[in-house]
């Protein structure tokens, strides 16, 4: 088996793992941002709407 094909398989697995962890990190970051935005909207924007 040539050296190139032996290197390719772990590289594919590594790319898939990297993609999975990046997706997980982005999802966590997105939920944190949306939670913070909801907090600020509830705190500031809705209070002004009632006043």
PDB file of N, CA and C in Angstrom:
ATOM      1  N   UNK A   1       0.846  -1.180   0.000  1.00  0.00           N
ATOM      2  CA  UNK A   1       0.000   0.000   0.000  1.00  0.00           C
ATOM      3  C   UNK A   1       0.893   1.246   0.000  1.00  0.00           C
ATOM      4  N   UNK A   2       0.659   2.139  -0.929  1.00  0.00           N
ATOM      5  CA  UNK A   2       1.505   3.343  -0.989  1.00  0.00           C
ATOM      6  C   UNK A   2       1.315   4.242   0.230  1.00  0.00           C
ATOM      7  N   UNK A   3       2.308   5.042   0.459  1.00  0.00           N
ATOM      8  CA  UNK A   3       2.283   5.927   1.622  1.00  0.00           C
ATOM      9  C   UNK A   3       1.117   6.921   1.558  1.00  0.00           C
ATOM     10  N   UNK A   4       0.781   7.397   0.372  1.00  0.00           N
ATOM     11  CA  UNK A   4      -0.280   8.387   0.203  1.00  0.00           C
ATOM     12  C   UNK A   4      -1.636   7.848   0.646  1.00  0.00           C
ATOM     13  N   UNK A   5      -1.939   6.604   0.304  1.00  0.00           N
ATOM     14  CA  UNK A   5      -3.240   6.042   0.688  1.00  0.00           C
ATOM     15  C   UNK A   5      -3.301   5.716   2.167  1.00  0.00           C
ATOM     16  N   UNK A   6      -2.166   5.402   2.782  1.00  0.00           N
ATOM     17  CA  UNK A   6      -2.187   5.141   4.222  1.00  0.00           C
ATOM     18  C   UNK A   6      -2.393   6.440   4.995  1.00  0.00           C
ATOM     19  N   UNK A   7      -1.932   7.550   4.446  1.00  0.00           N
ATOM     20  CA  UNK A   7      -2.125   8.842   5.108  1.00  0.00           C
ATOM     21  C   UNK A   7      -3.528   9.389   4.888  1.00  0.00           C
ATOM     22  N   UNK A   8      -4.172   9.021   3.811  1.00  0.00           N
ATOM     23  CA  UNK A   8      -5.450   9.637   3.452  1.00  0.00           C
ATOM     24  C   UNK A   8      -6.584   9.242   4.398  1.00  0.00           C
ATOM     25  N   UNK A   9      -6.632   7.991   4.822  1.00  0.00           N
ATOM     26  CA  UNK A   9      -7.733   7.527   5.664  1.00  0.00           C
ATOM     27  C   UNK A   9      -7.790   8.262   7.019  1.00  0.00           C
ATOM     28  N   UNK A  10      -6.710   8.364   7.794  1.00  0.00           N
ATOM     29  CA  UNK A  10      -6.792   9.133   9.046  1.00  0.00           C
ATOM     30  C   UNK A  10      -7.092  10.612   8.797  1.00  0.00           C
ATOM     31  N   UNK A  11      -6.655  11.126   7.639  1.00  0.00           N
ATOM     32  CA  UNK A  11      -6.920  12.519   7.318  1.00  0.00           C
ATOM     33  C   UNK A  11      -8.416  12.736   7.121  1.00  0.00           C
ATOM     34  N   UNK A  12      -9.105  11.811   6.471  1.00  0.00           N
ATOM     35  CA  UNK A  12     -10.545  11.905   6.275  1.00  0.00           C
ATOM     36  C   UNK A  12     -11.266  11.823   7.614  1.00  0.00           C
ATOM     37  N   UNK A  13     -10.843  10.890   8.462  1.00  0.00           N
ATOM     38  CA  UNK A  13     -11.453  10.748   9.786  1.00  0.00           C
ATOM     39  C   UNK A  13     -11.214  12.021  10.598  1.00  0.00           C
ATOM     40  N   UNK A  14     -10.020  12.559  10.525  1.00  0.00           N
ATOM     41  CA  UNK A  14      -9.701  13.798  11.238  1.00  0.00           C
ATOM     42  C   UNK A  14     -10.549  14.961  10.757  1.00  0.00           C
ATOM     43  N   UNK A  15     -10.763  15.040   9.453  1.00  0.00           N
ATOM     44  CA  UNK A  15     -11.597  16.117   8.906  1.00  0.00           C
ATOM     45  C   UNK A  15     -13.035  15.986   9.378  1.00  0.00           C
ATOM     46  N   UNK A  16     -13.543  14.752   9.402  1.00  0.00           N
ATOM     47  CA  UNK A  16     -14.919  14.552   9.864  1.00  0.00           C
ATOM     48  C   UNK A  16     -15.056  14.887  11.343  1.00  0.00           C
ATOM     49  N   UNK A  17     -14.076  14.484  12.151  1.00  0.00           N
ATOM     50  CA  UNK A  17     -14.108  14.832  13.565  1.00  0.00           C
ATOM     51  C   UNK A  17     -14.023  16.342  13.768  1.00  0.00           C
ATOM     52  N   UNK A  18     -13.149  16.990  13.005  1.00  0.00           N
ATOM     53  CA  UNK A  18     -13.006  18.445  13.107  1.00  0.00           C
ATOM     54  C   UNK A  18     -14.309  19.134  12.737  1.00  0.00           C
ATOM     55  N   UNK A  19     -14.959  18.656  11.688  1.00  0.00           N
ATOM     56  CA  UNK A  19     -16.228  19.235  11.258  1.00  0.00           C
ATOM     57  C   UNK A  19     -17.298  19.049  12.341  1.00  0.00           C
ATOM     58  N   UNK A  20     -17.324  17.857  12.961  1.00  0.00           N
ATOM     59  CA  UNK A  20     -18.289  17.580  14.016  1.00  0.00           C
ATOM     60  C   UNK A  20     -18.084  18.508  15.208  1.00  0.00           C
ATOM     61  N   UNK A  21     -16.817  18.677  15.647  1.00  0.00           N
ATOM     62  CA  UNK A  21     -16.555  19.523  16.798  1.00  0.00           C
ATOM     63  C   UNK A  21     -16.771  21.001  16.488  1.00  0.00           C
ATOM     64  N   UNK A  22     -16.473  21.414  15.261  1.00  0.00           N
ATOM     65  CA  UNK A  22     -16.736  22.800  14.881  1.00  0.00           C
ATOM     66  C   UNK A  22     -18.239  23.066  14.863  1.00  0.00           C
ATOM     67  N   UNK A  23     -19.014  22.101  14.376  1.00  0.00           N
ATOM     68  CA  UNK A  23     -20.469  22.246  14.362  1.00  0.00           C
ATOM     69  C   UNK A  23     -21.008  22.336  15.787  1.00  0.00           C
ATOM     70  N   UNK A  24     -20.480  21.483  16.663  1.00  0.00           N
ATOM     71  CA  UNK A  24     -20.916  21.479  18.056  1.00  0.00           C
ATOM     72  C   UNK A  24     -20.582  22.809  18.729  1.00  0.00           C
ATOM     73  N   UNK A  25     -19.385  23.322  18.467  1.00  0.00           N
ATOM     74  CA  UNK A  25     -18.961  24.590  19.048  1.00  0.00           C
ATOM     75  C   UNK A  25     -19.806  25.746  18.511  1.00  0.00           C
ATOM     76  N   UNK A  26     -20.084  25.735  17.212  1.00  0.00           N
ATOM     77  CA  UNK A  26     -20.893  26.794  16.610  1.00  0.00           C
ATOM     78  C   UNK A  26     -22.322  26.757  17.136  1.00  0.00           C
ATOM     79  N   UNK A  27     -22.857  25.574  17.330  1.00  0.00           N
ATOM     80  CA  UNK A  27     -24.221  25.436  17.851  1.00  0.00           C
ATOM     81  C   UNK A  27     -24.298  25.971  19.281  1.00  0.00           C
ATOM     82  N   UNK A  28     -23.297  25.661  20.080  1.00  0.00           N
ATOM     83  CA  UNK A  28     -23.259  26.147  21.468  1.00  0.00           C
ATOM     84  C   UNK A  28     -23.140  27.667  21.489  1.00  0.00           C
ATOM     85  N   UNK A  29     -22.278  28.207  20.626  1.00  0.00           N
ATOM     86  CA  UNK A  29     -22.098  29.648  20.559  1.00  0.00           C
ATOM     87  C   UNK A  29     -23.376  30.343  20.108  1.00  0.00           C
ATOM     88  N   UNK A  30     -24.056  29.760  19.135  1.00  0.00           N
ATOM     89  CA  UNK A  30     -25.304  30.325  18.628  1.00  0.00           C
ATOM     90  C   UNK A  30     -26.377  30.328  19.710  1.00  0.00           C
ATOM     91  N   UNK A  31     -26.486  29.262  20.467  1.00  0.00           N
ATOM     92  CA  UNK A  31     -27.489  29.215  21.529  1.00  0.00           C
ATOM     93  C   UNK A  31     -27.156  30.213  22.633  1.00  0.00           C
ATOM     94  N   UNK A  32     -25.871  30.411  22.915  1.00  0.00           N
ATOM     95  CA  UNK A  32     -25.468  31.401  23.916  1.00  0.00           C
ATOM     96  C   UNK A  32     -25.827  32.802  23.452  1.00  0.00           C
ATOM     97  N   UNK A  33     -25.553  33.096  22.187  1.00  0.00           N
ATOM     98  CA  UNK A  33     -25.860  34.422  21.647  1.00  0.00           C
ATOM     99  C   UNK A  33     -27.366  34.663  21.646  1.00  0.00           C
ATOM    100  N   UNK A  34     -28.155  33.683  21.223  1.00  0.00           N
ATOM    101  CA  UNK A  34     -29.599  33.880  21.177  1.00  0.00           C
ATOM    102  C   UNK A  34     -30.183  34.021  22.584  1.00  0.00           C
ATOM    103  N   UNK A  35     -29.604  33.302  23.557  1.00  0.00           N
ATOM    104  CA  UNK A  35     -30.061  33.439  24.934  1.00  0.00           C
ATOM    105  C   UNK A  35     -29.757  34.838  25.464  1.00  0.00           C
ATOM    106  N   UNK A  36     -28.555  35.343  25.155  1.00  0.00           N
ATOM    107  CA  UNK A  36     -28.194  36.692  25.591  1.00  0.00           C
ATOM    108  C   UNK A  36     -29.055  37.750  24.910  1.00  0.00           C
ATOM    109  N   UNK A  37     -29.338  37.550  23.632  1.00  0.00           N
ATOM    110  CA  UNK A  37     -30.197  38.493  22.910  1.00  0.00           C
ATOM    111  C   UNK A  37     -31.599  38.494  23.503  1.00  0.00           C
ATOM    112  N   UNK A  38     -32.122  37.333  23.841  1.00  0.00           N
ATOM    113  CA  UNK A  38     -33.455  37.247  24.445  1.00  0.00           C
ATOM    114  C   UNK A  38     -33.467  37.957  25.795  1.00  0.00           C
ATOM    115  N   UNK A  39     -32.384  37.834  26.542  1.00  0.00           N
ATOM    116  CA  UNK A  39     -32.295  38.513  27.830  1.00  0.00           C
ATOM    117  C   UNK A  39     -32.344  40.027  27.649  1.00  0.00           C
ATOM    118  N   UNK A  40     -31.552  40.545  26.714  1.00  0.00           N
ATOM    119  CA  UNK A  40     -31.531  41.988  26.499  1.00  0.00           C
ATOM    120  C   UNK A  40     -32.852  42.506  25.936  1.00  0.00           C
ATOM    121  N   UNK A  41     -33.465  41.728  25.045  1.00  0.00           N
ATOM    122  CA  UNK A  41     -34.767  42.133  24.524  1.00  0.00           C
ATOM    123  C   UNK A  41     -35.800  42.186  25.645  1.00  0.00           C
ATOM    124  N   UNK A  42     -35.811  41.192  26.498  1.00  0.00           N
ATOM    125  CA  UNK A  42     -36.773  41.166  27.596  1.00  0.00           C
ATOM    126  C   UNK A  42     -36.498  42.293  28.591  1.00  0.00           C
ATOM    127  N   UNK A  43     -35.242  42.594  28.771  1.00  0.00           N
ATOM    128  CA  UNK A  43     -34.872  43.588  29.789  1.00  0.00           C
ATOM    129  C   UNK A  43     -35.095  45.018  29.318  1.00  0.00           C
ATOM    130  N   UNK A  44     -34.686  45.329  28.074  1.00  0.00           N
ATOM    131  CA  UNK A  44     -34.665  46.713  27.632  1.00  0.00           C
ATOM    132  C   UNK A  44     -35.771  47.044  26.625  1.00  0.00           C
ATOM    133  N   UNK A  45     -35.920  46.241  25.604  1.00  0.00           N
ATOM    134  CA  UNK A  45     -36.867  46.603  24.542  1.00  0.00           C
ATOM    135  C   UNK A  45     -38.322  46.491  24.997  1.00  0.00           C
ATOM    136  N   UNK A  46     -38.665  45.448  25.706  1.00  0.00           N
ATOM    137  CA  UNK A  46     -40.056  45.263  26.110  1.00  0.00           C
ATOM    138  C   UNK A  46     -40.457  46.263  27.194  1.00  0.00           C
ATOM    139  N   UNK A  47     -39.505  46.680  28.044  1.00  0.00           N
ATOM    140  CA  UNK A  47     -39.832  47.676  29.068  1.00  0.00           C
ATOM    141  C   UNK A  47     -40.175  49.014  28.418  1.00  0.00           C
ATOM    142  N   UNK A  48     -39.446  49.381  27.373  1.00  0.00           N
ATOM    143  CA  UNK A  48     -39.722  50.645  26.684  1.00  0.00           C
ATOM    144  C   UNK A  48     -41.040  50.587  25.926  1.00  0.00           C
ATOM    145  N   UNK A  49     -41.414  49.421  25.438  1.00  0.00           N
ATOM    146  CA  UNK A  49     -42.649  49.288  24.694  1.00  0.00           C
ATOM    147  C   UNK A  49     -43.856  49.523  25.602  1.00  0.00           C
ATOM    148  N   UNK A  50     -43.757  49.120  26.857  1.00  0.00           N
ATOM    149  CA  UNK A  50     -44.873  49.307  27.778  1.00  0.00           C
ATOM    150  C   UNK A  50     -44.927  50.726  28.313  1.00  0.00           C
ATOM    151  N   UNK A  51     -43.803  51.402  28.360  1.00  0.00           N
ATOM    152  CA  UNK A  51     -43.760  52.741  28.962  1.00  0.00           C
ATOM    153  C   UNK A  51     -44.295  53.833  28.069  1.00  0.00           C
TER     154      UNK A  51
END
